[in-house]
CSV table of C-alpha atoms and ligand atoms in Angstrom, one decimal:
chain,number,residue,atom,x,y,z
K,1,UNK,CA,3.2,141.0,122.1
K,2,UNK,CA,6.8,141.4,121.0
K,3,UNK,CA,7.6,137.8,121.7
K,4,UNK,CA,4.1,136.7,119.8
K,5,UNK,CA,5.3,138.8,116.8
K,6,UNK,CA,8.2,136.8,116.4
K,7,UNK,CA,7.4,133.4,117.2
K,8,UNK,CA,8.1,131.3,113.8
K,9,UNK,CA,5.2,130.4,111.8
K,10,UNK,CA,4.6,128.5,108.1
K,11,UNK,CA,8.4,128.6,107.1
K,12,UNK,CA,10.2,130.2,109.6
K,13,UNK,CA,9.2,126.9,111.6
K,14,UNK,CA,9.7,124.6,109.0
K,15,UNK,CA,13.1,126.3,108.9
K,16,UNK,CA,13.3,125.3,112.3
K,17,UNK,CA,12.9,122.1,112.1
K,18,UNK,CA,15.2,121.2,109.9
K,19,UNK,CA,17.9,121.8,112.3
K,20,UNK,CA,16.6,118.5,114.0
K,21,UNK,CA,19.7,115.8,114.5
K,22,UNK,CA,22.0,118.4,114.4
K,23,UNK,CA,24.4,119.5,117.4
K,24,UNK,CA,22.4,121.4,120.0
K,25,UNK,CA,24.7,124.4,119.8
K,26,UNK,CA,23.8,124.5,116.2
K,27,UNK,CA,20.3,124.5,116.9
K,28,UNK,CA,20.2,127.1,119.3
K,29,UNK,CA,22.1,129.2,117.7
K,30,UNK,CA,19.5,129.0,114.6
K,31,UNK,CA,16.9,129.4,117.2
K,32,UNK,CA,19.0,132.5,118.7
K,33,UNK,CA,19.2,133.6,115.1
K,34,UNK,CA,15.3,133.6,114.2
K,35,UNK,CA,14.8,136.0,117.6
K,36,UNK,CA,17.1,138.2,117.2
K,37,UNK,CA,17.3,138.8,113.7
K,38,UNK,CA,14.5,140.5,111.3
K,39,UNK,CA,14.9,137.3,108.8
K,40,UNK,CA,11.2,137.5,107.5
K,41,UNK,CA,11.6,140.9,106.5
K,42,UNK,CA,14.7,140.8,105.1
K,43,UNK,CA,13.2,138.0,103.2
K,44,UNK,CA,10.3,139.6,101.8
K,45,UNK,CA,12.2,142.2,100.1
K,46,UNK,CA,13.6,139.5,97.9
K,47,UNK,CA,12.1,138.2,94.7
K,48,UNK,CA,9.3,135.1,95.0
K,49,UNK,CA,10.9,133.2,92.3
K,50,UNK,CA,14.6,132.5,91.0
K,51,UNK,CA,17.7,132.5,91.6
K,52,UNK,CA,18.7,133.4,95.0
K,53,UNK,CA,22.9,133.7,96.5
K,54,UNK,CA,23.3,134.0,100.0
K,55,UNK,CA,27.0,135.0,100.8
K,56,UNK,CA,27.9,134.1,104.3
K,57,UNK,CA,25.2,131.8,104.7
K,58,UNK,CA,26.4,130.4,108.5
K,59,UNK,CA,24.6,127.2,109.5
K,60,UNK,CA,22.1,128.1,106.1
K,61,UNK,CA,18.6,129.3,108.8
K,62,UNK,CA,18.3,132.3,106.6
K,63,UNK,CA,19.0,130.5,102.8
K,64,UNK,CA,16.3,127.5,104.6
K,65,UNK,CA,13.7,130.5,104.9
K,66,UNK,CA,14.3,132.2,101.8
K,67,UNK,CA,14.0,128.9,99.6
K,68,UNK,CA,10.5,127.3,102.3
K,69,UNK,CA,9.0,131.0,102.1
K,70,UNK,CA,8.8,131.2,98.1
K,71,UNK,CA,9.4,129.3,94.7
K,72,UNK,CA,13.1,130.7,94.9
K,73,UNK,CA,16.4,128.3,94.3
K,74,UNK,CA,18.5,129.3,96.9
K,75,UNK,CA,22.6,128.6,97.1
K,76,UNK,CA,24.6,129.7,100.3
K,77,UNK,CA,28.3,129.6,100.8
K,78,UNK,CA,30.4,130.7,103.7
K,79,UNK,CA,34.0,130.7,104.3
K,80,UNK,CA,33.5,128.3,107.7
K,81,UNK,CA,33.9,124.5,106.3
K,82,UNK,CA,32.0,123.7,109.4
K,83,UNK,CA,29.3,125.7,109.1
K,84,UNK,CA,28.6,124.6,105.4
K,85,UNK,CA,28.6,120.7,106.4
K,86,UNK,CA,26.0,121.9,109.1
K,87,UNK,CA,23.6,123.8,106.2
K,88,UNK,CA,24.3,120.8,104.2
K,89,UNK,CA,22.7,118.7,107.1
K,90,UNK,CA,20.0,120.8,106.7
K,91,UNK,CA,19.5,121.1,103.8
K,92,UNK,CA,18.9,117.1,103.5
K,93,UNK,CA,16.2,117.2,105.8
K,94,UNK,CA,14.3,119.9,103.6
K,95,UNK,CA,14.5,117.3,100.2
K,96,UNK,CA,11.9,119.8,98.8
K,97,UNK,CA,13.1,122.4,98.8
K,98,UNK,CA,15.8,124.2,96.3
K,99,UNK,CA,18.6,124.7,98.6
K,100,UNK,CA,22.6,124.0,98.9
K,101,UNK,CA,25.2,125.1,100.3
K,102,UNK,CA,29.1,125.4,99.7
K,103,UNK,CA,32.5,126.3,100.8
K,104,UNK,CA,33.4,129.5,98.9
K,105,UNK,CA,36.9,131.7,99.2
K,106,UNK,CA,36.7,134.9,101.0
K,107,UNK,CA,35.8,137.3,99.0
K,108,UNK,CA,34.6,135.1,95.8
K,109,UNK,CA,31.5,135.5,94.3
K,110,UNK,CA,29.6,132.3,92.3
K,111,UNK,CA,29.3,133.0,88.5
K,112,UNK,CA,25.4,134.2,88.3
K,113,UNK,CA,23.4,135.8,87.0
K,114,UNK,CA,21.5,135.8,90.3
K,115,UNK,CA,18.2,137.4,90.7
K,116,UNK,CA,18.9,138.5,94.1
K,117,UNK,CA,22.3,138.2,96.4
K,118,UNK,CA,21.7,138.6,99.9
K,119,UNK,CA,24.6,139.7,102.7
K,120,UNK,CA,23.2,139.3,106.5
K,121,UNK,CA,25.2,140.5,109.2
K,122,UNK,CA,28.7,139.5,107.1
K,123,UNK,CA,30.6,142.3,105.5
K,124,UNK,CA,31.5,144.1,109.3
K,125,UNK,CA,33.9,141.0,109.3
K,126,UNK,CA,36.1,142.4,106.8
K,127,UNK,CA,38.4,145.6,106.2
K,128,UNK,CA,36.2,148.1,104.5
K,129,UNK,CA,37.7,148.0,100.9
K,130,UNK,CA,37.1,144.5,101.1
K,131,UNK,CA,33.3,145.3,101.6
K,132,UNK,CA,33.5,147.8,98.3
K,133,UNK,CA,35.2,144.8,96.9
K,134,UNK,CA,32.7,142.3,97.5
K,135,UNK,CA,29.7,144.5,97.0
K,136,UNK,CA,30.9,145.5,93.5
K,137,UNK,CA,31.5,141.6,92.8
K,138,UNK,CA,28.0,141.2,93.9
K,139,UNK,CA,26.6,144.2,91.6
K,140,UNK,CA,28.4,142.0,88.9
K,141,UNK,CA,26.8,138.9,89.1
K,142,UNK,CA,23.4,140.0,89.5
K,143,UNK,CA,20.9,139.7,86.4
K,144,UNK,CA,19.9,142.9,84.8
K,145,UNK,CA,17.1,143.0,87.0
K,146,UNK,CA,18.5,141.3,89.8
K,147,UNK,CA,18.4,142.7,93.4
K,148,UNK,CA,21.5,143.1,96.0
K,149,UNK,CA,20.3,143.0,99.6
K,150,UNK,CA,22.8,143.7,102.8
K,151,UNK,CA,22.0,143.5,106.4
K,152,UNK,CA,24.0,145.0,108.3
K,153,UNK,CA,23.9,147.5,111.5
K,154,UNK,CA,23.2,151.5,111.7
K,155,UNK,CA,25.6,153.1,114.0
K,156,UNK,CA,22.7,155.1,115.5
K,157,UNK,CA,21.5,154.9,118.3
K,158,UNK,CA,24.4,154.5,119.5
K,159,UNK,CA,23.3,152.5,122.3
K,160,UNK,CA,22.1,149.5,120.4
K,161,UNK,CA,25.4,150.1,117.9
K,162,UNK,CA,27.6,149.7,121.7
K,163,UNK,CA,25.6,146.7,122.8
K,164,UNK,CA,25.7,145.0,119.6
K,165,UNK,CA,29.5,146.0,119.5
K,166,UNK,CA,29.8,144.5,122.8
K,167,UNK,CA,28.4,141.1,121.9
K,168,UNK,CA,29.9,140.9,118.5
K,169,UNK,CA,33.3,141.0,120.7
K,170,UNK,CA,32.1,138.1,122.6
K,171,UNK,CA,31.5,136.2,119.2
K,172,UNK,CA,34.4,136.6,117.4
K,173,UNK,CA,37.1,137.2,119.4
K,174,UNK,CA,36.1,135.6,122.9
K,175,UNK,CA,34.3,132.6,122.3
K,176,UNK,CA,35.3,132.3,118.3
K,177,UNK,CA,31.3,131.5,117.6
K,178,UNK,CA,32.0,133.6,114.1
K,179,UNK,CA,35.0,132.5,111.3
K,180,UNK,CA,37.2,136.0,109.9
K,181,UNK,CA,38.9,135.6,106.8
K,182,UNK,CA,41.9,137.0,107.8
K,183,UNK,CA,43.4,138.5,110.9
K,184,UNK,CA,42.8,141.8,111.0
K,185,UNK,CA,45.5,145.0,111.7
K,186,UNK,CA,43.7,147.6,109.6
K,187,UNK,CA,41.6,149.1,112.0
K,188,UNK,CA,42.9,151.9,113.6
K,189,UNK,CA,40.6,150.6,117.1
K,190,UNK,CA,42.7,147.4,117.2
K,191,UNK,CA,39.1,145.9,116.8
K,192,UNK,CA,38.2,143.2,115.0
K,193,UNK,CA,35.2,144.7,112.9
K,194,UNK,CA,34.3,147.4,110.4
K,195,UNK,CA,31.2,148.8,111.1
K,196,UNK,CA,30.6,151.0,107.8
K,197,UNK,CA,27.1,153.3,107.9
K,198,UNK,CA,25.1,151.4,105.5
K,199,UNK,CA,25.0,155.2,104.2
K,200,UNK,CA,28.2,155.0,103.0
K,201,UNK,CA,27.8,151.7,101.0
K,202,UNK,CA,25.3,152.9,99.4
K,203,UNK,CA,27.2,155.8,98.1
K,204,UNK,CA,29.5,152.8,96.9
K,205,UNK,CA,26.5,151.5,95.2
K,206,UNK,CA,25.3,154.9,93.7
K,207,UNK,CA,28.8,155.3,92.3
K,208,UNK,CA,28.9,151.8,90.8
K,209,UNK,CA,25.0,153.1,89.0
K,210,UNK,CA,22.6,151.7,91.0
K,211,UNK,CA,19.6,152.9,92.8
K,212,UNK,CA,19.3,152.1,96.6
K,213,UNK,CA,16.9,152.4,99.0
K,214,UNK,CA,17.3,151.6,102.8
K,215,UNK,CA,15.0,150.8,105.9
K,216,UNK,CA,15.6,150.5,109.7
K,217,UNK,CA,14.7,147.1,110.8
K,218,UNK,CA,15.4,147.6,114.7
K,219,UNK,CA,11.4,148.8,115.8
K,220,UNK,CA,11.2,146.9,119.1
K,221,UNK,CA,15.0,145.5,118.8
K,222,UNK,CA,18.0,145.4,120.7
K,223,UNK,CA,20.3,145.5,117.9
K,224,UNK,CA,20.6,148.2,115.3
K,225,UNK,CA,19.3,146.1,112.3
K,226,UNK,CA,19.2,148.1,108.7
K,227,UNK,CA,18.1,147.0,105.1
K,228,UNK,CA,20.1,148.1,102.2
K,229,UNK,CA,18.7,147.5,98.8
K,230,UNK,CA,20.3,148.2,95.1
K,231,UNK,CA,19.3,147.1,91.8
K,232,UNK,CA,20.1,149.1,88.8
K,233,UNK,CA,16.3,150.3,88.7
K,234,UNK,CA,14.3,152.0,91.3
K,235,UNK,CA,14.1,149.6,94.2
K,236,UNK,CA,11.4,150.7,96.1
K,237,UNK,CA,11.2,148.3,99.3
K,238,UNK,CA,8.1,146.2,99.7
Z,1,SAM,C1,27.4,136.6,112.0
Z,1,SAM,S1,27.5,135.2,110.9
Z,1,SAM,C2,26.0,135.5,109.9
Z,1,SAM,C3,25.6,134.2,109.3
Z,1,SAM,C4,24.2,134.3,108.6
Z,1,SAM,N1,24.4,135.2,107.4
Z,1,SAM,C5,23.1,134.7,109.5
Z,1,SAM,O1,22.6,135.8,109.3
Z,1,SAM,O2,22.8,133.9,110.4
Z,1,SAM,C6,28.8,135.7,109.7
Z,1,SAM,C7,29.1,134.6,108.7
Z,1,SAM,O3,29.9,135.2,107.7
Z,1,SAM,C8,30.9,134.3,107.4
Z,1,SAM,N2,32.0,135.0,106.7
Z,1,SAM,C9,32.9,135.8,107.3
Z,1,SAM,N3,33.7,136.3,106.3
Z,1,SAM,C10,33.3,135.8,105.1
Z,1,SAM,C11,33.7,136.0,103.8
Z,1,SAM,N4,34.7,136.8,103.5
Z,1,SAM,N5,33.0,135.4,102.8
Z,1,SAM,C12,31.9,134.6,103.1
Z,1,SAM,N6,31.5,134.4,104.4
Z,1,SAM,C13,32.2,135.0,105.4
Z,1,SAM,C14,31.3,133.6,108.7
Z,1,SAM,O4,31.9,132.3,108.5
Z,1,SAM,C15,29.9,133.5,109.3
Z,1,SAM,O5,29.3,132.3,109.0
């Protein structure tokens, strides 16, 4: 039943697909990716239509969903060159859909206005006034409407926060599967993440005059996974 739940159908699987040709490690990584991650419910809390940025896009599995699974024109950009020329790859093999993908600096922000800007499972990657930083960027370049959406990880329980620690150490710093901007010294762990409670950013966001609203997305899950939303009306979470 929990497996069933999951198995990509409609877009998800068209998402899929259009990893074909590329390197097997890419592909099961995007495969890795669908399981393990709540993409179609992250998704559905963004608009149907317009202008979607997805900053810290990866190989582009979750920008390929977002643009298949509604009328929206999606852009990612990442910081890993690699990674980009990957989405890129797949992005050519979905010529339908409204989807590219580009190298962006760390921490930059493309001009919008952007109806929604989506973060999934990036900002732990940088010091946490570098997260403020980028979120307020964000807030800036969304339309007066426009949503922000972050996906990041709860610190409670704390056993799925330890094992999710635990493999994020594998990924970054073991087998270098994830790209950091910079080398990090500011933690006072020595670690190479920032797990902020999603709590906190959105007192960041409150501050900067948006409304928020969150949601656990880890029923059933190994990994901690929690929705943030903010949009400078009530954004009540569909
Ligand atoms: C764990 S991966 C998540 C990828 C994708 N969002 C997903 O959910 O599959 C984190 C991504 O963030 C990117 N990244 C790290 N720091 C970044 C930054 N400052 N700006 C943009 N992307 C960044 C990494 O290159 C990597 O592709």
């Amino acid at each position: 039943m929990l497996l069933i739940d999951r198995r990509p159908t409609g877009a998800g699987r068209a998402a899929l697909r259009a990893f074909r040709g590329l390197p097997a490690s890419a592909r099961g990584h995007a495969a890795v990716r669908w399981w393990s991650a709540p993409l179609p419910r992250v998704a559905q809390a963004l608009p149907a239509t317009g202008r979607v940025l997805e900053i810290g896009c990866g190989h582009g599995l979750f920008s390929a969903f977002a643009a298949l699974s509604g009328a929206r024109s999606v852009v990612g950009v990442d910081i890993d060159a690699d990674k980009i020329a990957l989405a890129q790859r797949v992005a050519a093999n979905l010529p339908a859909a409204d989807l590219t993908f580009r190298v962006a600096e760390s921490g930059a922000v493309p001009t919008g206005p952007w109806d929604a800007i989506v973060v999934v499972d990036v900002l732990y990657l940088l010091p946490a006034a570098a997260q403020r930083s980028l979120l307020a960027d964000a807030v800036a370049q969304l339309a007066p409407d426009g949503v922000l959406l972050v996906k990041e990880m709860s610190p409670t329980p704390r056993w799925k926060a330890r094992w999710n620690r635990w493999q994020e150490t594998m990924a970054v710093s073991v087998l270098g599967i994830t790209e950091r901007a910079t080398a990090r010294d500011d933690t006072a762990s020595g670690e190479p993440f920032t797990f902020v409670d999603p709590s906190t950013m959105a007192g960041w966001l409150g501050d900067a005059g948006l409304w928020t609203a969150q949601q656990r997305l880890d029923r059933r899950r190994l990994h901690p996974h929690h929705l943030l939303l903010a949009r400078a009306s009530d954004p009540a979470i569909p």
